[in-house]
Coordinates of C-alpha atoms and ligand atoms in Angstrom, one line a residue:
M754 CA 46.8 74.4 71.6
G755 CA 49.6 72.1 70.4
T756 CA 51.9 73.5 67.7
D757 CA 49.5 75.6 65.6
P758 CA 51.1 78.8 64.5
V759 CA 48.7 81.0 66.4
S760 CA 50.1 79.9 69.7
E761 CA 53.6 79.1 68.4
A762 CA 55.4 82.1 69.9
Q763 CA 57.5 80.8 72.7
D764 CA 56.7 83.5 75.2
I765 CA 53.0 83.8 74.9
D766 CA 51.1 83.7 78.2
Y767 CA 47.7 83.7 76.6
E768 CA 46.4 83.5 73.0
V769 CA 43.8 86.0 73.8
V770 CA 43.6 88.7 76.4
I771 CA 40.2 90.2 76.9
V772 CA 39.8 93.6 78.5
G773 CA 36.6 93.9 80.5
A774 CA 34.2 91.5 82.1
G775 CA 30.9 93.0 81.2
F776 CA 28.4 91.5 78.7
A777 CA 31.1 91.5 76.1
G778 CA 34.0 90.2 78.0
L779 CA 32.1 87.4 79.6
Y780 CA 30.8 86.1 76.3
A781 CA 34.2 86.6 74.6
L782 CA 35.8 84.4 77.3
H783 CA 33.1 81.8 76.9
E784 CA 33.7 81.7 73.2
M785 CA 37.4 81.7 73.2
R786 CA 37.5 78.8 75.7
R787 CA 34.9 76.9 73.7
L788 CA 37.1 77.2 70.6
G789 CA 40.2 76.0 72.5
F790 CA 42.1 79.3 72.8
S791 CA 43.7 80.1 76.1
A792 CA 42.2 83.3 77.3
H793 CA 42.5 85.7 80.2
V794 CA 40.2 88.6 81.3
Y795 CA 41.3 91.7 83.1
E796 CA 38.5 93.6 84.8
A797 CA 39.0 96.9 86.8
G798 CA 36.0 96.3 89.1
D799 CA 36.0 93.9 92.0
G800 CA 33.1 92.0 90.4
V801 CA 31.9 91.1 86.9
G802 CA 29.1 93.1 85.1
G803 CA 30.8 96.1 83.5
T804 CA 28.2 98.8 83.0
W805 CA 25.8 97.0 85.4
Y806 CA 28.5 96.8 88.0
W807 CA 29.4 100.5 88.1
N808 CA 26.0 102.1 87.4
R809 CA 24.2 101.1 90.5
Y810 CA 22.6 104.5 91.1
P811 CA 19.0 104.7 92.4
G812 CA 16.6 104.0 89.6
A813 CA 19.1 102.5 87.2
R814 CA 17.3 100.3 84.8
C815 CA 17.7 99.1 81.3
D816 CA 15.5 100.7 78.6
V817 CA 15.5 97.7 76.4
E818 CA 13.0 95.0 77.4
S819 CA 14.6 92.3 79.5
M820 CA 13.5 89.4 77.3
D821 CA 15.5 91.0 74.5
Y822 CA 18.3 92.4 76.7
S823 CA 20.0 89.2 77.5
Y824 CA 22.3 86.6 75.9
S825 CA 20.9 84.3 73.2
F826 CA 24.0 82.0 72.8
S827 CA 22.6 79.3 75.2
E828 CA 19.1 78.0 74.8
E829 CA 19.4 76.5 78.3
L830 CA 20.4 79.8 79.8
Q831 CA 17.6 81.7 78.2
Q832 CA 15.1 79.0 79.3
D833 CA 16.4 78.9 82.8
W834 CA 16.6 82.6 83.6
T835 CA 13.4 84.4 84.6
W836 CA 13.2 88.2 84.4
S837 CA 10.9 89.8 86.9
E838 CA 10.2 93.1 85.2
R839 CA 9.6 94.3 81.6
Y840 CA 12.6 96.6 82.1
A841 CA 15.1 95.0 84.4
A842 CA 16.6 97.1 87.2
Q843 CA 20.4 97.2 87.7
P844 CA 20.5 94.7 90.6
E845 CA 18.7 92.1 88.5
I846 CA 20.9 92.5 85.4
L847 CA 24.0 92.3 87.7
A848 CA 22.6 89.2 89.3
Y849 CA 22.1 87.7 85.8
L850 CA 25.6 88.4 84.7
N851 CA 26.9 86.8 87.9
F852 CA 24.7 83.9 87.3
V853 CA 26.2 83.6 83.8
A854 CA 29.7 83.8 85.2
D855 CA 29.0 81.0 87.6
R856 CA 27.0 78.8 85.2
F857 CA 29.7 78.8 82.6
D858 CA 32.5 78.7 85.1
L859 CA 34.0 81.9 83.8
R860 CA 35.5 83.3 87.0
R861 CA 38.7 81.2 87.1
D862 CA 40.0 83.1 84.0
I863 CA 38.9 86.6 85.2
Q864 CA 41.3 88.8 87.1
L865 CA 39.4 91.3 89.0
E866 CA 40.5 94.7 90.4
T867 CA 43.1 94.8 87.6
R868 CA 43.1 97.6 85.1
V869 CA 44.9 97.3 81.8
V870 CA 47.0 100.4 81.5
A871 CA 49.1 99.7 78.4
A872 CA 49.2 97.5 75.4
T873 CA 52.2 97.5 73.1
F874 CA 52.5 95.6 69.8
D875 CA 55.7 93.8 68.9
D876 CA 56.2 93.6 65.2
A877 CA 58.8 90.9 65.4
S878 CA 56.7 88.3 67.2
N879 CA 53.2 89.7 66.2
T880 CA 52.2 89.7 69.8
W881 CA 50.9 92.3 72.3
L882 CA 52.5 93.1 75.7
V883 CA 49.7 93.9 78.0
T884 CA 50.5 95.8 81.2
T885 CA 48.3 96.2 84.2
D886 CA 48.0 98.8 87.0
G887 CA 49.4 96.1 89.3
G888 CA 52.7 96.1 87.3
E889 CA 52.0 92.7 85.7
S890 CA 53.0 92.3 82.1
V891 CA 51.7 89.4 79.9
R892 CA 52.2 88.6 76.3
T893 CA 49.3 87.6 74.1
R894 CA 48.7 87.0 70.4
F895 CA 45.3 88.8 70.4
C896 CA 43.7 91.6 72.4
V897 CA 39.9 91.7 72.4
M898 CA 38.9 95.1 73.7
A899 CA 35.6 94.6 75.5
A900 CA 36.2 97.6 77.7
G901 CA 32.8 99.2 77.0
C902 CA 31.5 102.2 75.1
L903 CA 29.9 104.0 78.1
S904 CA 32.5 103.1 80.7
A905 CA 34.9 105.9 80.9
A906 CA 33.0 108.0 83.4
R907 CA 33.3 111.8 83.1
M908 CA 34.8 113.5 86.1
P909 CA 33.2 116.8 87.0
D910 CA 35.6 119.7 86.4
F911 CA 33.8 122.5 88.2
P912 CA 36.2 124.8 90.1
G913 CA 36.0 124.1 93.8
L914 CA 34.9 120.5 93.4
S915 CA 37.0 119.2 96.2
S916 CA 36.1 122.0 98.6
F917 CA 32.6 120.5 98.9
E918 CA 32.0 119.4 102.5
G919 CA 29.0 117.2 101.8
E920 CA 28.7 113.8 100.1
W921 CA 29.1 113.7 96.3
Y922 CA 28.7 110.9 93.9
R923 CA 28.7 110.1 90.2
T924 CA 25.9 108.0 88.9
S925 CA 28.4 106.1 86.7
M926 CA 30.6 105.1 89.7
W927 CA 27.9 104.7 92.4
P928 CA 29.3 103.4 95.7
R929 CA 28.3 100.0 97.0
H930 CA 27.3 101.4 100.4
P931 CA 23.7 102.6 100.9
V932 CA 23.3 106.3 100.2
E933 CA 20.6 108.1 102.3
F934 CA 18.8 111.0 100.8
R935 CA 16.4 111.5 103.7
G936 CA 16.7 114.8 105.4
K937 CA 19.1 116.1 102.9
R938 CA 19.2 118.8 100.3
V939 CA 20.4 117.0 97.2
G940 CA 21.5 118.5 93.9
I941 CA 21.5 116.4 90.7
V942 CA 23.5 117.8 87.8
G943 CA 22.5 116.3 84.4
T944 CA 19.3 115.2 82.8
G945 CA 20.4 112.4 80.4
S946 CA 19.2 108.8 80.7
S947 CA 20.9 108.4 84.0
G948 CA 19.7 111.7 85.6
V949 CA 16.1 111.1 84.3
Q950 CA 16.1 107.7 86.0
A951 CA 17.6 108.9 89.3
I952 CA 15.6 112.1 89.7
P953 CA 12.2 110.6 90.5
V954 CA 13.7 108.1 93.0
V955 CA 15.8 110.6 94.8
A956 CA 12.9 113.0 95.0
Q957 CA 10.9 110.5 96.9
T958 CA 13.0 110.7 100.1
A959 CA 15.2 113.8 99.7
D960 CA 14.3 116.7 101.9
H961 CA 14.7 118.9 98.8
L962 CA 16.0 118.0 95.3
Y963 CA 17.5 120.6 93.0
V964 CA 17.8 119.4 89.4
F965 CA 20.4 121.4 87.5
Q966 CA 19.4 121.0 83.9
R967 CA 21.5 122.3 81.0
T968 CA 19.7 120.8 78.0
A969 CA 16.1 119.7 78.4
N970 CA 15.8 116.1 77.1
Y971 CA 13.0 114.1 75.5
S972 CA 11.7 111.4 77.7
V973 CA 8.9 108.9 77.2
P974 CA 7.3 106.8 79.9
A975 CA 8.9 103.3 80.2
R976 CA 5.6 101.7 81.5
N977 CA 7.6 99.3 83.5
R978 CA 5.7 96.4 85.0
P979 CA 6.2 92.8 86.1
V980 CA 6.6 90.1 83.5
T981 CA 3.7 87.8 84.1
A982 CA 4.3 84.0 84.4
Q983 CA 2.3 83.5 81.2
E984 CA 4.2 86.1 79.2
A985 CA 7.5 84.4 80.2
V986 CA 6.1 81.0 79.2
D987 CA 4.9 82.3 75.9
W988 CA 8.1 84.1 75.1
K989 CA 10.3 81.1 76.0
L990 CA 8.2 78.8 73.8
D991 CA 9.5 80.6 70.8
Y992 CA 12.7 82.2 72.2
R993 CA 14.9 81.0 69.3
D994 CA 12.4 82.4 66.8
H995 CA 12.2 85.7 68.7
R996 CA 15.9 86.0 68.6
R997 CA 16.1 85.1 64.9
L998 CA 13.5 87.7 64.0
A999 CA 15.1 90.4 66.2
R1000 CA 18.4 89.9 64.3
T1001 CA 16.6 90.9 61.1
T1002 CA 15.7 94.4 62.5
P1003 CA 17.8 97.6 62.6
S1004 CA 17.6 97.6 66.4
A1005 CA 18.2 93.9 67.0
M1006 CA 15.2 93.7 69.2
L1007 CA 11.5 93.0 68.6
R1008 CA 10.6 96.6 67.8
F1009 CA 9.0 97.1 64.5
P1010 CA 9.0 100.6 62.9
N1011 CA 5.8 101.8 61.4
P1012 CA 6.8 102.0 57.7
R1013 CA 4.8 105.2 57.1
S1014 CA 5.9 108.8 57.1
A1015 CA 4.7 111.1 59.9
T1016 CA 4.1 113.8 57.3
Q1017 CA 1.9 111.8 55.1
V1018 CA -0.9 110.8 57.5
S1019 CA -3.7 112.9 58.9
P1020 CA -3.1 114.8 62.2
E1021 CA -5.7 112.5 63.8
E1022 CA -3.9 109.4 62.6
R1023 CA -0.6 110.8 63.6
D1024 CA -1.6 111.6 67.1
A1025 CA -3.3 108.3 67.5
E1026 CA 0.0 106.5 66.6
F1027 CA 2.1 108.7 68.9
E1028 CA -0.5 108.2 71.7
A1029 CA -0.4 104.4 71.2
R1030 CA 3.4 104.4 71.4
W1031 CA 3.4 106.7 74.4
E1032 CA 0.9 104.5 76.2
G1033 CA 2.8 101.4 75.1
G1034 CA 5.9 102.8 76.8
G1035 CA 9.6 102.7 76.1
P1036 CA 11.9 104.0 73.4
G1037 CA 9.8 102.3 70.8
F1038 CA 8.2 105.7 70.5
I1039 CA 11.0 106.6 68.1
A1040 CA 9.7 103.9 65.7
A1041 CA 6.2 105.5 65.5
F1042 CA 7.0 106.6 62.0
A1043 CA 9.7 105.6 59.6
D1044 CA 11.1 109.1 59.1
L1045 CA 11.4 110.5 62.6
L1046 CA 15.2 110.4 62.5
D1047 CA 15.8 111.6 59.0
N1048 CA 13.1 114.2 58.3
R1049 CA 13.1 117.4 60.3
E1050 CA 9.4 118.1 59.7
A1051 CA 8.4 114.6 60.8
N1052 CA 10.7 114.8 63.8
E1053 CA 9.2 118.2 64.8
L1054 CA 5.8 116.6 64.8
A1055 CA 7.0 113.9 67.3
A1056 CA 8.8 116.5 69.3
D1057 CA 5.7 118.7 69.5
F1058 CA 3.7 115.7 70.7
V1059 CA 6.1 115.2 73.6
R1060 CA 6.1 118.9 74.4
R1061 CA 2.3 118.8 74.6
K1062 CA 2.5 115.9 77.0
I1063 CA 5.0 117.8 79.2
S1064 CA 2.7 120.8 79.3
R1065 CA -0.2 118.5 80.4
I1066 CA 1.8 116.6 83.0
V1067 CA 3.7 119.5 84.6
E1068 CA 1.4 121.7 86.6
D1069 CA 3.5 124.9 86.7
P1070 CA 3.6 126.3 83.1
E1071 CA 6.9 128.0 83.7
V1072 CA 8.5 124.7 84.8
A1073 CA 6.9 122.8 81.9
K1074 CA 8.3 125.3 79.5
E1075 CA 11.8 124.9 80.9
L1076 CA 11.5 121.1 80.6
M1077 CA 10.5 121.3 76.9
P1078 CA 13.4 120.3 74.6
T1079 CA 13.8 122.7 71.7
T1080 CA 17.5 122.6 70.9
H1081 CA 17.8 119.2 69.2
P1082 CA 15.5 116.9 67.3
L1083 CA 13.9 114.1 69.3
G1084 CA 16.1 110.9 69.4
T1085 CA 19.3 112.6 68.2
K1086 CA 20.4 112.5 71.8
R1087 CA 19.4 109.2 73.3
L1088 CA 15.6 109.2 73.9
C1089 CA 15.1 108.7 77.7
A1090 CA 12.6 106.2 79.1
D1091 CA 11.4 107.2 82.6
T1092 CA 9.1 106.3 85.4
N1093 CA 7.3 109.5 86.6
Y1094 CA 10.0 111.9 85.4
Y1095 CA 7.9 114.9 84.4
Q1096 CA 5.4 114.2 87.3
T1097 CA 8.3 114.6 89.7
Y1098 CA 8.4 118.3 89.0
N1099 CA 4.9 118.6 90.5
R1100 CA 6.4 117.8 93.9
D1101 CA 6.9 120.6 96.5
N1102 CA 10.3 119.3 97.3
V1103 CA 11.7 119.5 93.7
T1104 CA 13.1 122.6 92.0
L1105 CA 14.3 122.8 88.5
V1106 CA 17.2 125.0 87.9
N1107 CA 18.1 126.1 84.3
V1108 CA 21.9 126.0 84.1
Q1109 CA 21.8 126.8 80.4
K1110 CA 20.6 130.2 81.3
N1111 CA 22.7 130.5 84.5
P1112 CA 25.6 128.0 84.3
I1113 CA 27.2 126.4 87.2
V1114 CA 30.2 128.6 88.2
E1115 CA 31.7 126.7 91.0
I1116 CA 31.2 124.2 93.8
L1117 CA 31.2 125.8 97.2
P1118 CA 32.0 124.1 100.6
K1119 CA 28.3 124.1 101.3
G1120 CA 26.7 123.9 97.9
L1121 CA 26.9 125.1 94.4
R1122 CA 27.0 128.5 92.7
T1123 CA 25.4 129.4 89.4
T1124 CA 25.8 132.8 87.8
E1125 CA 22.6 133.7 89.5
T1126 CA 22.2 132.0 92.9
D1127 CA 24.0 130.0 95.6
Y1128 CA 22.3 126.7 96.4
E1129 CA 22.9 125.1 99.8
L1130 CA 23.3 121.4 99.4
D1131 CA 24.2 118.4 101.6
M1132 CA 24.8 116.1 98.6
I1133 CA 25.6 116.5 94.9
V1134 CA 25.0 113.8 92.4
Y1135 CA 26.7 114.2 89.0
A1136 CA 24.9 112.4 86.2
I1137 CA 27.1 114.0 83.6
G1138 CA 27.9 111.0 81.3
F1139 CA 30.9 109.4 79.8
D1140 CA 33.8 109.9 77.4
A1141 CA 31.7 107.6 75.2
M1142 CA 33.0 105.1 72.7
T1143 CA 36.6 106.2 72.7
G1144 CA 37.4 106.9 76.3
A1145 CA 37.9 103.4 77.5
L1146 CA 40.4 102.6 74.8
L1147 CA 42.2 105.9 75.0
R1148 CA 42.7 105.6 78.7
I1149 CA 44.9 102.6 77.9
D1150 CA 48.3 103.5 76.4
V1151 CA 47.9 101.6 73.2
T1152 CA 51.0 101.4 70.9
G1153 CA 50.5 99.6 67.6
A1154 CA 52.8 98.5 64.8
G1155 CA 55.9 100.6 64.2
G1156 CA 55.3 102.4 67.5
T1157 CA 52.2 104.3 66.5
K1158 CA 50.1 105.5 69.4
L1159 CA 46.3 105.0 69.2
A1160 CA 45.9 108.5 70.7
D1161 CA 47.8 109.8 67.6
H1162 CA 45.9 107.6 65.1
W1163 CA 42.7 108.9 66.6
A1164 CA 43.8 112.5 67.1
A1165 CA 41.7 113.9 64.4
G1166 CA 38.8 111.6 65.2
A1167 CA 38.3 108.0 66.1
R1168 CA 38.4 105.6 63.1
T1169 CA 38.0 101.9 62.7
Y1170 CA 37.2 99.3 60.0
M1171 CA 33.8 97.9 60.6
G1172 CA 34.1 98.8 64.3
L1173 CA 36.2 95.6 64.6
G1174 CA 39.8 96.5 63.7
I1175 CA 42.1 99.5 63.4
A1176 CA 44.7 100.1 60.7
G1177 CA 48.1 99.9 62.3
F1178 CA 46.9 98.0 65.3
P1179 CA 47.2 94.3 64.3
N1180 CA 45.6 91.5 66.3
M1181 CA 43.5 94.0 68.3
L1182 CA 39.8 93.3 67.9
L1183 CA 37.1 95.7 69.1
V1184 CA 33.7 95.0 70.6
A1185 CA 30.9 97.6 70.4
S1186 CA 33.3 100.3 69.4
V1187 CA 33.5 103.3 67.1
G1188 CA 31.9 102.4 63.7
S1189 CA 29.7 99.7 65.2
P1190 CA 26.0 100.0 65.4
A1191 CA 26.0 98.5 69.0
V1192 CA 25.0 101.7 70.9
L1193 CA 22.0 102.2 68.7
A1194 CA 20.9 98.6 69.0
N1195 CA 20.2 95.9 71.5
M1196 CA 23.7 95.7 73.1
P1197 CA 23.9 92.1 74.1
T1198 CA 22.8 90.9 70.6
A1199 CA 25.3 93.3 68.9
I1200 CA 28.0 92.0 71.3
E1201 CA 27.2 88.4 70.4
Q1202 CA 27.4 89.2 66.7
H1203 CA 30.8 91.0 67.1
I1204 CA 32.2 88.2 69.1
D1205 CA 30.9 85.4 66.9
W1206 CA 32.5 87.2 64.0
I1207 CA 35.8 87.6 65.9
S1208 CA 35.7 83.9 66.9
D1209 CA 35.3 82.9 63.3
L1210 CA 38.2 85.1 62.3
L1211 CA 40.5 83.7 64.9
T1212 CA 39.5 80.1 64.1
S1213 CA 40.1 80.7 60.4
M1214 CA 43.5 82.2 61.2
R1215 CA 44.4 79.1 63.2
D1216 CA 43.2 76.9 60.4
K1217 CA 45.3 78.8 57.8
G1218 CA 48.4 79.3 59.9
R1219 CA 48.0 83.0 60.0
V1220 CA 49.4 85.0 63.0
R1221 CA 48.7 88.6 62.2
V1222 CA 45.5 90.3 61.0
E1223 CA 45.2 94.0 60.4
A1224 CA 42.7 96.3 58.8
T1225 CA 44.1 98.1 55.8
S1226 CA 44.2 101.9 55.7
E1227 CA 42.0 101.9 52.6
A1228 CA 39.3 99.7 54.2
E1229 CA 39.4 101.8 57.3
E1230 CA 39.0 105.1 55.3
E1231 CA 36.2 103.6 53.3
W1232 CA 34.4 102.5 56.4
V1233 CA 34.9 105.9 58.1
Q1234 CA 33.4 107.6 55.0
R1235 CA 30.5 105.1 55.0
V1236 CA 29.8 105.8 58.7
N1237 CA 29.7 109.5 57.9
R1238 CA 27.5 109.0 54.8
E1239 CA 25.0 107.0 56.7
A1240 CA 24.9 109.6 59.5
A1241 CA 24.6 112.5 57.1
K1242 CA 21.3 111.0 55.8
T1243 CA 19.9 111.4 59.3
L1244 CA 19.3 114.1 61.8
Y1245 CA 21.7 112.6 64.3
P1246 CA 24.7 114.8 63.5
T1247 CA 22.7 118.0 64.2
A1248 CA 22.8 117.4 67.9
N1249 CA 25.6 118.1 70.3
S1250 CA 25.5 114.5 71.6
W1251 CA 28.0 112.0 72.8
Y1252 CA 27.5 110.3 69.4
V1253 CA 29.6 113.0 68.0
G1254 CA 31.8 113.5 71.0
A1255 CA 30.3 116.9 71.7
N1256 CA 30.0 116.3 75.5
I1257 CA 33.8 116.2 75.9
E1258 CA 35.7 119.4 75.5
G1259 CA 38.3 119.3 72.8
K1260 CA 37.1 115.9 71.4
P1261 CA 37.1 116.0 67.6
R1262 CA 33.6 116.1 66.3
V1263 CA 33.3 112.8 64.4
F1264 CA 30.2 110.8 64.1
L1265 CA 31.0 107.6 66.1
P1266 CA 28.4 104.9 65.7
F1267 CA 27.2 103.2 62.5
V1268 CA 23.6 104.3 62.0
G1269 CA 22.8 101.9 59.2
G1270 CA 21.1 99.4 61.5
F1271 CA 22.2 96.2 63.1
A1272 CA 20.8 93.8 60.4
R1273 CA 22.5 95.6 57.5
Y1274 CA 25.7 95.8 59.5
A1275 CA 25.7 92.1 60.4
K1276 CA 25.2 91.3 56.7
L1277 CA 28.2 93.5 55.8
C1278 CA 30.3 91.7 58.4
D1279 CA 29.2 88.3 56.9
N1280 CA 30.2 89.5 53.4
V1281 CA 33.6 90.6 54.7
A1282 CA 34.2 87.2 56.2
A1283 CA 32.9 85.4 53.1
R1284 CA 35.5 87.2 51.0
D1285 CA 38.3 85.9 53.2
Y1286 CA 38.1 89.0 55.4
A1287 CA 38.3 91.6 52.7
G1288 CA 39.8 94.8 54.0
F1289 CA 42.0 92.9 56.4
M1290 CA 45.6 91.8 55.6
F1291 CA 47.2 88.8 57.1
A1292 CA 50.6 87.4 57.8
Ligands
NAP510 P1 24.5 111.9 79.1 O1 23.4 111.4 78.3 O2 25.8 112.3 78.4 O3 23.9 113.1 80.0 C1 24.7 113.9 80.7 C2 23.9 115.0 81.3 O4 24.8 115.9 82.1 C3 23.3 115.9 80.2 O5 22.1 116.4 80.6 C4 24.4 117.1 80.1 O6 23.8 118.3 79.6 C5 24.7 117.2 81.6 N1 25.9 117.9 81.8 C6 27.2 117.5 81.5 N2 28.1 118.4 81.9 C7 27.4 119.4 82.5 C8 27.8 120.6 83.1 N3 29.1 121.0 83.1 N4 26.8 121.4 83.6 C9 25.5 121.0 83.5 N5 25.1 119.9 83.0 C10 26.0 119.1 82.5 O7 24.9 110.8 80.2 P2 24.0 109.7 80.9 O8 22.7 110.2 81.3 O9 24.9 109.0 81.9 O10 23.7 108.7 79.7 C11 24.7 108.2 78.8 C12 24.2 107.1 78.0 O11 24.2 105.9 78.8 C13 22.8 107.2 77.5 O12 22.7 108.0 76.4 C14 22.4 105.8 77.2 O13 22.9 105.3 76.0 C15 23.2 105.1 78.4 N6 22.2 104.9 79.5 C16 21.2 104.1 79.3 C17 20.3 103.9 80.4 C18 19.1 103.0 80.2 O14 19.2 102.0 79.5 N7 18.0 103.3 80.7 C19 20.4 104.6 81.6 C20 21.5 105.4 81.7 C21 22.4 105.6 80.7 P3 24.0 118.6 78.0 O15 23.0 117.7 77.4 O16 23.7 120.0 78.0 O17 25.4 118.2 77.6

């Protein structure tokens, strides 16, 4: 890098340290290298892939269509890779990310099985000291935090957890060895996106499956199927245009919301639209009408449609009733996409247990106890989610300018400027974090947008001889207020979801993602850059 000021500090090991080698870390490394920055990636897993490395539970599959859920930065890559299914399963996505790592020769700068445990900013040199669990310390000018938003897996905290004599797993940290359900009484705790995918698969071979459901969730059929050769050819013919168009939408994928209101059409028209979306499959159901996520009455119509579906699919009316979500509006917790989820409850070997009514009290050596019954189990699968959006960063001991701890800065609720920077934490850039729309959009596209923006920022700093960038407190405060204002226009804050941190005891209730849509967000980012990074200060 010669003598440019960005790399001038004598003791810098890397200009950029990237935390995480998932979708975000891999692309960040590729970009940093392309721009001539020395970069190094730390990854806790013993392979690349991030989310798709850890979440290898049975049934794990993406709920964004595979032609969308992939990188767009290389036309050759998107032409050469062929997806086999409409919704790719975890092994295929992991294979894709490994293919990317090989194709772009990324592995030589990725240090596996190494967790970053601390990052400390030094005001005098405007650099970060990054420390790993192996005791290594390196100095870098910039930290790009690509550690994931659904990567800090929750640990079950039931009393007696370790007394269990059978096998137990978390969907979010699934082992690499084969897990056999045959001949076993299996319990699954949790009915979010992960549980809803695992339950039908485990039910196929388990001797008996007990599903411990606390909150009934809305799920729509994914309608997964193979991608035909012709479809792939057609799509690839216009891949660039597809991507361009996708970036103009709120979701960053080719999903087009019906612009009409659910309350302003006839019941027949409404049901026809819901039916078409249900049959079409996938979370595009939420786009059936424009106001499903911000009008309670409209939402209730959609919710009622799904409840009617449940009552038709599930044969036992009592079980059907238990499965019907009533406590939150549809889509305010992530809408699940399933393959035979509700049908699974018609199997003789599946029992639904309502742990809202009778909570889990403790884990026993041979099973699980609720306030009502003891269940004998050979295996327990916890599908209980993540310390979403903040957990991955807060598990690192981050100390910013003047010795401020990130944990303190975020004590009353996580806050960022544009989801990209944090006041008091110079030269730390975030990917798909708090205040970003990424978790409500097509993640790979959101990641590419964030990293392209960060790349432009670092390049401009190099060009201008700047060595320190930091979000101002005012800009951060304004963004926090904007994130809240946007959320308040919707039904999202009414649910006890991970979007507000409600799934983690003691976590401050703050609305975490930006719900204003990907396209609007990307435009705002462009405006910030065009105004010489307004809201950031430099040295
Ligand atoms: P989640 O949505 O947070 O669901 C966790 C489940 O565990 C909920 O049903 C929760 O019940 C239950 N639970 C937690 N603690 C419990 C307790 N003490 N007792 C009983 N039940 C308990 O987690 P997730 O399913 O892993 O999904 C997280 C996110 O990852 C999703 O929202 C999605 O964004 C992403 N994801 C995507 C896909 C996909 O693309 N298809 C697949 C998996 C995950 P309550 O609702 O009552 O808290």
